[in-house]
mmCIF file of C-alpha atoms in Angstrom:
data_model
loop_
_atom_site.group_PDB
_atom_site.id
_atom_site.type_symbol
_atom_site.label_atom_id
_atom_site.label_comp_id
_atom_site.label_asym_id
_atom_site.label_seq_id
_atom_site.Cartn_x
_atom_site.Cartn_y
_atom_site.Cartn_z
ATOM 1 C CA MET V 1 -59.431 160.685 28.064
ATOM 2 C CA THR V 2 -57.343 157.568 27.496
ATOM 3 C CA GLN V 3 -56.509 158.672 23.941
ATOM 4 C CA PHE V 4 -55.379 162.246 24.729
ATOM 5 C CA ALA V 5 -52.038 162.740 22.930
ATOM 6 C CA TYR V 6 -50.315 164.538 25.802
ATOM 7 C CA LEU V 7 -51.066 162.177 28.675
ATOM 8 C CA SER V 8 -47.936 161.660 30.754
ATOM 9 C CA ASP V 9 -45.945 158.657 29.579
ATOM 10 C CA SER V 10 -42.318 157.898 30.224
ATOM 11 C CA THR V 11 -41.517 155.599 27.287
ATOM 12 C CA LEU V 12 -40.180 156.346 23.818
ATOM 13 C CA PHE V 13 -43.038 156.706 21.307
ATOM 14 C CA LYS V 14 -45.343 155.592 24.176
ATOM 15 C CA THR V 15 -44.329 152.023 23.392
ATOM 16 C CA ARG V 16 -45.429 149.270 25.750
ATOM 17 C CA PRO V 17 -42.945 146.646 27.003
ATOM 18 C CA SER V 18 -43.258 143.150 25.583
ATOM 19 C CA GLU V 19 -44.522 140.648 28.158
ATOM 20 C CA ASP V 20 -44.386 137.486 26.041
ATOM 21 C CA GLN V 21 -41.289 137.537 23.842
ATOM 22 C CA PRO V 22 -38.597 140.047 22.981
ATOM 23 C CA LEU V 23 -39.486 142.501 20.267
ATOM 24 C CA PRO V 24 -36.935 143.116 17.488
ATOM 25 C CA PHE V 25 -35.783 146.495 18.789
ATOM 26 C CA GLY V 26 -34.859 147.902 22.154
ATOM 27 C CA VAL V 27 -33.974 151.315 23.533
ATOM 28 C CA ALA V 28 -32.296 152.268 26.790
ATOM 29 C CA GLY V 29 -31.132 155.497 28.372
ATOM 30 C CA VAL V 30 -27.566 155.963 29.582
ATOM 31 C CA THR V 31 -27.823 158.993 31.857
ATOM 32 C CA TRP V 32 -24.121 159.786 32.183
ATOM 33 C CA ASP V 33 -22.622 163.215 31.538
ATOM 34 C CA GLY V 34 -19.571 163.152 33.781
ATOM 35 C CA SER V 35 -17.231 163.432 30.809
ATOM 36 C CA THR V 36 -18.620 166.593 29.279
ATOM 37 C CA THR V 37 -16.063 169.236 28.340
ATOM 38 C CA ASN V 38 -18.273 172.315 28.548
ATOM 39 C CA ARG V 39 -21.897 172.501 29.763
ATOM 40 C CA PRO V 40 -23.236 169.505 31.739
ATOM 41 C CA GLY V 41 -26.815 168.228 31.567
ATOM 42 C CA ALA V 42 -26.864 165.427 28.983
ATOM 43 C CA ARG V 43 -27.832 163.001 31.756
ATOM 44 C CA PHE V 44 -31.332 164.398 31.287
ATOM 45 C CA GLY V 45 -31.252 163.780 27.529
ATOM 46 C CA PRO V 46 -33.053 160.415 27.518
ATOM 47 C CA ARG V 47 -36.007 161.873 29.418
ATOM 48 C CA ALA V 48 -36.267 164.841 27.048
ATOM 49 C CA ILE V 49 -36.027 162.660 23.923
ATOM 50 C CA ARG V 50 -38.773 160.377 25.215
ATOM 51 C CA GLU V 51 -41.086 163.306 25.987
ATOM 52 C CA ALA V 52 -40.469 164.863 22.578
ATOM 53 C CA SER V 53 -41.211 161.539 20.875
ATOM 54 C CA HIS V 54 -44.821 161.268 21.995
ATOM 55 C CA MET V 55 -46.318 162.949 18.943
ATOM 56 C CA LEU V 56 -44.583 160.308 16.792
ATOM 57 C CA CYS V 57 -46.548 157.492 18.426
ATOM 58 C CA ASP V 58 -49.652 157.519 16.240
ATOM 59 C CA GLY V 59 -48.743 157.246 12.601
ATOM 60 C CA LEU V 60 -46.470 155.786 9.954
ATOM 61 C CA HIS V 61 -43.170 157.233 8.816
ATOM 62 C CA PRO V 62 -43.887 159.327 5.690
ATOM 63 C CA LEU V 63 -41.121 157.719 3.627
ATOM 64 C CA PHE V 64 -40.849 154.160 4.934
ATOM 65 C CA ASP V 65 -44.550 153.671 5.757
ATOM 66 C CA THR V 66 -43.563 151.841 8.938
ATOM 67 C CA THR V 67 -43.626 152.563 12.661
ATOM 68 C CA PRO V 68 -41.486 151.206 15.507
ATOM 69 C CA VAL V 69 -44.514 151.344 17.812
ATOM 70 C CA GLY V 70 -45.291 147.783 18.844
ATOM 71 C CA GLN V 71 -41.848 146.588 17.737
ATOM 72 C CA LEU V 72 -39.795 148.315 20.417
ATOM 73 C CA ASP V 73 -39.061 147.660 24.090
ATOM 74 C CA ASP V 74 -38.083 150.688 26.161
ATOM 75 C CA HIS V 75 -35.877 149.396 28.954
ATOM 76 C CA GLY V 76 -35.859 152.752 30.702
ATOM 77 C CA ASP V 77 -32.701 154.367 31.994
ATOM 78 C CA LEU V 78 -30.044 151.882 33.057
ATOM 79 C CA ALA V 79 -29.089 151.891 36.725
ATOM 80 C CA LEU V 80 -25.428 152.818 36.403
ATOM 81 C CA PRO V 81 -22.964 154.600 38.709
ATOM 82 C CA ASN V 82 -22.719 158.323 38.067
ATOM 83 C CA THR V 83 -19.632 159.190 40.099
ATOM 84 C CA GLY V 84 -16.852 157.972 37.811
ATOM 85 C CA LEU V 85 -16.320 157.082 34.155
ATOM 86 C CA ASP V 86 -14.554 153.781 34.853
ATOM 87 C CA ALA V 87 -17.287 152.645 37.234
ATOM 88 C CA MET V 88 -20.039 153.611 34.788
ATOM 89 C CA ARG V 89 -18.375 151.817 31.897
ATOM 90 C CA ALA V 90 -17.684 148.712 33.986
ATOM 91 C CA ALA V 91 -21.326 148.443 35.050
ATOM 92 C CA PHE V 92 -22.574 149.247 31.540
ATOM 93 C CA SER V 93 -20.291 146.575 30.080
ATOM 94 C CA GLU V 94 -21.825 143.955 32.369
ATOM 95 C CA VAL V 95 -25.338 144.422 30.995
ATOM 96 C CA LEU V 96 -24.428 145.041 27.363
ATOM 97 C CA PRO V 97 -23.867 141.425 26.182
ATOM 98 C CA ALA V 98 -27.309 140.201 27.198
ATOM 99 C CA MET V 99 -29.046 143.251 25.768
ATOM 100 C CA LEU V 100 -27.197 143.024 22.448
ATOM 101 C CA ALA V 101 -27.955 139.312 22.184
ATOM 102 C CA ARG V 102 -31.637 140.017 22.774
ATOM 103 C CA GLN V 103 -32.397 142.980 20.524
ATOM 104 C CA HIS V 104 -31.195 145.531 17.999
ATOM 105 C CA MET V 105 -30.460 148.345 20.451
ATOM 106 C CA VAL V 106 -30.637 152.134 20.343
ATOM 107 C CA TRP V 107 -28.922 154.017 23.162
ATOM 108 C CA LEU V 108 -30.066 157.440 24.347
ATOM 109 C CA GLY V 109 -27.271 159.480 25.928
ATOM 110 C CA GLY V 110 -25.763 160.877 27.947
ATOM 111 C CA ASP V 111 -22.485 162.187 26.665
ATOM 112 C CA HIS V 112 -20.408 160.639 23.901
ATOM 113 C CA SER V 113 -18.200 158.615 26.224
ATOM 114 C CA ILE V 114 -20.967 155.976 26.321
ATOM 115 C CA THR V 115 -20.157 154.896 22.749
ATOM 116 C CA LEU V 116 -16.831 153.201 23.489
ATOM 117 C CA PRO V 117 -18.221 150.397 25.712
ATOM 118 C CA VAL V 118 -20.968 149.782 23.149
ATOM 119 C CA LEU V 119 -18.390 149.342 20.381
ATOM 120 C CA ARG V 120 -16.331 147.032 22.592
ATOM 121 C CA ALA V 121 -19.366 144.889 23.317
ATOM 122 C CA LEU V 122 -20.500 144.799 19.685
ATOM 123 C CA ARG V 123 -16.981 143.862 18.552
ATOM 124 C CA ALA V 124 -17.060 140.908 20.958
ATOM 125 C CA HIS V 125 -20.666 139.991 20.132
ATOM 126 C CA LEU V 126 -20.180 140.018 16.357
ATOM 127 C CA GLY V 127 -16.634 138.698 16.335
ATOM 128 C CA ARG V 128 -15.421 141.348 13.913
ATOM 129 C CA PRO V 129 -14.668 145.079 13.801
ATOM 130 C CA LEU V 130 -17.366 147.486 12.762
ATOM 131 C CA ALA V 131 -17.855 150.271 10.284
ATOM 132 C CA VAL V 132 -18.992 153.502 11.933
ATOM 133 C CA ILE V 133 -20.971 156.457 10.627
ATOM 134 C CA HIS V 134 -20.299 159.300 13.033
ATOM 135 C CA PHE V 135 -22.312 162.544 12.962
ATOM 136 C CA ASP V 136 -20.625 165.211 15.075
ATOM 137 C CA ALA V 137 -19.259 168.740 15.221
ATOM 138 C CA HIS V 138 -16.156 167.374 16.956
ATOM 139 C CA CYS V 139 -13.666 164.784 15.763
ATOM 140 C CA ASP V 140 -13.417 163.036 19.197
ATOM 141 C CA THR V 141 -9.908 161.849 18.370
ATOM 142 C CA TRP V 142 -7.984 163.455 21.196
ATOM 143 C CA GLN V 143 -5.528 161.165 22.971
ATOM 144 C CA ASP V 144 -6.541 162.396 26.414
ATOM 145 C CA HIS V 145 -9.385 164.286 28.040
ATOM 146 C CA PHE V 146 -7.725 167.370 29.502
ATOM 147 C CA GLY V 147 -5.165 165.209 31.237
ATOM 148 C CA GLU V 148 -7.491 162.302 31.968
ATOM 149 C CA PRO V 149 -7.018 159.142 29.911
ATOM 150 C CA SER V 150 -10.559 158.981 28.523
ATOM 151 C CA GLY V 151 -13.645 161.118 27.998
ATOM 152 C CA HIS V 152 -16.300 162.097 25.506
ATOM 153 C CA GLY V 153 -13.670 163.475 23.124
ATOM 154 C CA THR V 154 -11.381 160.420 23.003
ATOM 155 C CA TRP V 155 -13.648 157.534 22.026
ATOM 156 C CA VAL V 156 -12.808 157.559 18.293
ATOM 157 C CA TYR V 157 -9.072 157.472 19.008
ATOM 158 C CA GLU V 158 -9.534 154.670 21.530
ATOM 159 C CA ALA V 159 -11.783 152.629 19.230
ATOM 160 C CA MET V 160 -9.209 152.774 16.448
ATOM 161 C CA GLN V 161 -6.326 151.994 18.770
ATOM 162 C CA GLU V 162 -8.189 148.962 20.139
ATOM 163 C CA GLY V 163 -9.098 147.580 16.707
ATOM 164 C CA LEU V 164 -12.833 147.888 17.307
ATOM 165 C CA VAL V 165 -13.507 149.447 13.916
ATOM 166 C CA VAL V 166 -12.588 149.053 10.265
ATOM 167 C CA ASP V 167 -10.594 152.244 9.856
ATOM 168 C CA PRO V 168 -11.301 152.827 6.122
ATOM 169 C CA CYS V 169 -15.019 152.357 6.855
ATOM 170 C CA PHE V 170 -15.087 155.027 9.537
ATOM 171 C CA THR V 171 -16.986 158.054 8.198
ATOM 172 C CA GLN V 172 -17.286 161.361 10.030
ATOM 173 C CA ILE V 173 -19.992 163.826 8.984
ATOM 174 C CA GLY V 174 -20.453 167.421 10.093
ATOM 175 C CA ILE V 175 -17.032 168.016 11.694
ATOM 176 C CA ARG V 176 -16.266 171.721 12.128
ATOM 177 C CA SER V 177 -14.872 172.556 15.580
ATOM 178 C CA SER V 178 -11.486 174.103 16.249
ATOM 179 C CA GLY V 179 -8.635 171.788 17.164
ATOM 180 C CA GLU V 180 -5.178 170.609 16.289
ATOM 181 C CA ARG V 181 -4.859 169.565 12.661
ATOM 182 C CA ALA V 182 -3.508 166.150 13.664
ATOM 183 C CA ALA V 183 -6.643 165.472 15.692
ATOM 184 C CA ARG V 184 -9.035 166.882 13.102
ATOM 185 C CA GLU V 185 -7.468 164.723 10.368
ATOM 186 C CA TYR V 186 -6.768 161.633 12.477
ATOM 187 C CA VAL V 187 -9.569 159.566 10.944
ATOM 188 C CA LYS V 188 -8.412 160.431 7.431
ATOM 189 C CA ALA V 189 -4.801 159.594 8.363
ATOM 190 C CA ARG V 190 -6.017 156.139 9.445
ATOM 191 C CA GLY V 191 -7.719 155.622 6.079
ATOM 192 C CA GLY V 192 -11.211 156.806 6.964
ATOM 193 C CA GLN V 193 -13.161 159.651 5.419
ATOM 194 C CA ILE V 194 -14.397 162.989 6.704
ATOM 195 C CA PHE V 195 -17.158 165.197 5.329
ATOM 196 C CA THR V 196 -16.935 168.486 7.188
ATOM 197 C CA ALA V 197 -19.875 170.790 7.704
ATOM 198 C CA ARG V 198 -18.211 173.149 5.237
ATOM 199 C CA ASP V 199 -18.080 170.363 2.638
ATOM 200 C CA LEU V 200 -21.833 169.877 3.021
ATOM 201 C CA ARG V 201 -22.990 173.479 2.809
ATOM 202 C CA GLY V 202 -25.923 173.902 0.433
ATOM 203 C CA MET V 203 -26.505 170.161 0.009
ATOM 204 C CA GLU V 204 -29.706 168.664 1.419
ATOM 205 C CA SER V 205 -31.464 166.525 -1.173
ATOM 206 C CA PRO V 206 -30.518 162.936 -2.072
ATOM 207 C CA ALA V 207 -29.215 164.138 -5.426
ATOM 208 C CA GLN V 208 -27.051 166.823 -3.830
ATOM 209 C CA LEU V 209 -25.681 164.371 -1.251
ATOM 210 C CA GLN V 210 -25.102 161.597 -3.766
ATOM 211 C CA GLY V 211 -21.322 161.939 -3.569
ATOM 212 C CA VAL V 212 -21.370 161.355 0.199
ATOM 213 C CA LEU V 213 -23.761 158.437 -0.090
ATOM 214 C CA GLN V 214 -21.744 156.805 -2.856
ATOM 215 C CA ALA V 215 -18.453 157.245 -1.002
ATOM 216 C CA ILE V 216 -19.845 155.502 2.089
ATOM 217 C CA ARG V 217 -21.268 152.621 0.070
ATOM 218 C CA GLU V 218 -18.059 152.148 -1.916
ATOM 219 C CA ARG V 219 -15.970 151.909 1.251
ATOM 220 C CA LEU V 220 -18.308 149.324 2.751
ATOM 221 C CA ALA V 221 -18.389 147.260 -0.435
ATOM 222 C CA ALA V 222 -14.594 147.333 -0.748
ATOM 223 C CA HIS V 223 -14.265 145.876 2.750
ATOM 224 C CA GLY V 224 -16.853 143.126 2.561
ATOM 225 C CA HIS V 225 -19.855 145.038 3.925
ATOM 226 C CA PRO V 226 -18.965 144.982 7.622
ATOM 227 C CA PRO V 227 -21.645 145.629 10.242
ATOM 228 C CA VAL V 228 -22.331 149.342 10.651
ATOM 229 C CA TYR V 229 -22.833 151.318 13.846
ATOM 230 C CA LEU V 230 -24.402 154.781 13.817
ATOM 231 C CA SER V 231 -23.278 157.308 16.417
ATOM 232 C CA LEU V 232 -25.167 160.589 16.251
ATOM 233 C CA ASP V 233 -24.031 163.487 18.392
ATOM 234 C CA ILE V 234 -26.828 166.047 18.292
ATOM 235 C CA ASP V 235 -24.270 168.852 18.054
ATOM 236 C CA CYS V 236 -23.677 167.860 14.444
ATOM 237 C CA LEU V 237 -26.634 170.193 13.937
ATOM 238 C CA ASP V 238 -26.185 173.935 13.829
ATOM 239 C CA PRO V 239 -27.288 175.528 17.134
ATOM 240 C CA ALA V 240 -30.206 177.046 15.229
ATOM 241 C CA PHE V 241 -31.612 173.514 15.030
ATOM 242 C CA ALA V 242 -30.142 172.135 18.278
ATOM 243 C CA PRO V 243 -29.322 174.735 20.916
ATOM 244 C CA GLY V 244 -29.712 172.205 23.724
ATOM 245 C CA THR V 245 -26.284 170.631 23.785
ATOM 246 C CA GLY V 246 -23.149 170.990 25.853
ATOM 247 C CA THR V 247 -20.730 172.255 23.202
ATOM 248 C CA PRO V 248 -22.637 174.016 20.415
ATOM 249 C CA GLU V 249 -20.692 174.926 17.276
ATOM 250 C CA PRO V 250 -22.126 177.431 14.760
ATOM 251 C CA GLY V 251 -22.019 176.555 11.086
ATOM 252 C CA GLY V 252 -23.438 173.056 11.431
ATOM 253 C CA MET V 253 -25.756 170.750 9.587
ATOM 254 C CA THR V 254 -29.474 171.194 9.091
ATOM 255 C CA SER V 255 -32.084 168.732 10.283
ATOM 256 C CA ALA V 256 -32.961 168.088 6.641
ATOM 257 C CA GLN V 257 -29.370 167.098 5.812
ATOM 258 C CA VAL V 258 -29.240 164.565 8.626
ATOM 259 C CA LEU V 259 -32.648 163.137 7.743
ATOM 260 C CA THR V 260 -31.690 162.740 4.091
ATOM 261 C CA LEU V 261 -28.576 160.792 5.023
ATOM 262 C CA LEU V 262 -30.426 158.595 7.523
ATOM 263 C CA GLU V 263 -33.178 157.876 5.013
ATOM 264 C CA GLU V 264 -30.906 157.159 2.068
ATOM 265 C CA LEU V 265 -28.560 154.896 4.079
ATOM 266 C CA HIS V 266 -31.270 152.930 5.881
ATOM 267 C CA ASP V 267 -30.519 149.743 3.931
ATOM 268 C CA LEU V 268 -26.952 149.419 5.219
ATOM 269 C CA ASN V 269 -26.033 146.571 7.562
ATOM 270 C CA PHE V 270 -26.762 148.543 10.716
ATOM 271 C CA VAL V 271 -26.372 146.785 14.057
ATOM 272 C CA GLY V 272 -27.163 149.649 16.434
ATOM 273 C CA MET V 273 -27.302 153.370 17.079
ATOM 274 C CA ASP V 274 -26.774 155.947 19.757
ATOM 275 C CA CYS V 275 -28.023 159.525 19.965
ATOM 276 C CA VAL V 276 -26.040 161.555 22.476
ATOM 277 C CA GLU V 277 -25.324 164.991 23.953
ATOM 278 C CA VAL V 278 -28.910 166.266 24.190
ATOM 279 C CA ALA V 279 -28.838 168.683 27.141
ATOM 280 C CA PRO V 280 -32.392 169.950 27.682
ATOM 281 C CA ALA V 281 -31.457 172.714 30.132
ATOM 282 C CA TYR V 282 -30.117 174.711 27.176
ATOM 283 C CA ASP V 283 -32.887 173.787 24.747
ATOM 284 C CA HIS V 284 -35.558 176.111 23.388
ATOM 285 C CA ALA V 285 -39.093 174.941 22.584
ATOM 286 C CA GLU V 286 -37.839 171.315 22.568
ATOM 287 C CA LEU V 287 -36.052 171.932 19.256
ATOM 288 C CA THR V 288 -33.092 169.710 20.155
ATOM 289 C CA ALA V 289 -35.085 166.935 21.793
ATOM 290 C CA SER V 290 -37.571 166.888 18.897
ATOM 291 C CA ALA V 291 -34.758 166.580 16.367
ATOM 292 C CA ALA V 292 -33.199 163.743 18.367
ATOM 293 C CA ALA V 293 -36.519 161.910 18.694
ATOM 294 C CA THR V 294 -37.174 162.273 14.970
ATOM 295 C CA PHE V 295 -33.701 160.979 14.090
ATOM 296 C CA VAL V 296 -34.190 157.910 16.300
ATOM 297 C CA TRP V 297 -37.688 157.373 14.888
ATOM 298 C CA THR V 298 -36.375 157.646 11.323
ATOM 299 C CA TYR V 299 -33.539 155.208 12.039
ATOM 300 C CA LEU V 300 -35.916 152.631 13.547
ATOM 301 C CA ALA V 301 -38.524 153.040 10.811
ATOM 302 C CA GLY V 302 -35.776 152.576 8.229
ATOM 303 C CA GLN V 303 -34.566 149.420 9.945
ATOM 304 C CA MET V 304 -38.071 148.025 9.887
ATOM 305 C CA ALA V 305 -38.333 148.796 6.161
ATOM 306 C CA ARG V 306 -34.960 147.136 5.619
ATOM 307 C CA ARG V 307 -36.062 143.986 7.424
ATOM 308 C CA ALA V 308 -39.274 143.876 5.416
ATOM 309 C CA THR V 309 -37.341 143.716 2.140
ATOM 310 C CA ARG V 310 -34.792 141.115 3.239
#
């Protein structure tokens, strides 16, 4: 029974760690949800994403004809403090440089506050600010977290204030939550671009999304093709596709929309990704975890295809 598809396995895509030399890609779980605004539980997201990924372990991606299996180290969930945001970020920041120097990393969250230390570390590692493609229902540009200085809804504001990103190359996709106009339009006021969920209604195919794709590429070209980081909050999806998240917002994106954008943009100069805010306690039939696993799989398969053509 060694080939039974559902045998218990704790790694993403049932990948086996490399014993000889580092593989090109790595994944690690960041099981922190102490900065959630509404429903907690994203600390269990990495486990759920890994479990949902196991039926993606035995085949090639249907578009890219590649698989990350055999090219990916799963470092497990990082041993980080879970009693305070500052302590978690300090410990996370200590291990980030070595991991980024070793492999192209994907981070499984956890809540969205994990993204800020990753951007800080990548900014230092690469020696230049990054472009960001940010899928989310929420703008995450608040200047405080309900009276606290930082949280999962402040990281975009902090990244821009700290000069971690190229503001005109910051693209938000799927935004639709309520909020102050100044916060909702903060990225645009800094020179970035926002494609709200309303803007995207009825558009799923590459042809229909061509305006979004072209706008992203033009911004990157105009600013010298900076390195690109992908931050994907699973609540960019409508709750019909992703009920298992802490702050669901009706009227969101479809899985097909997200996949089209990931597929069509795979050749950008990506340097890493996170997938955050999967909260399995609120999921149904693993819909949310399966979407997250497929998005990560698609991203990694696309990066392998990109490397093959370079």
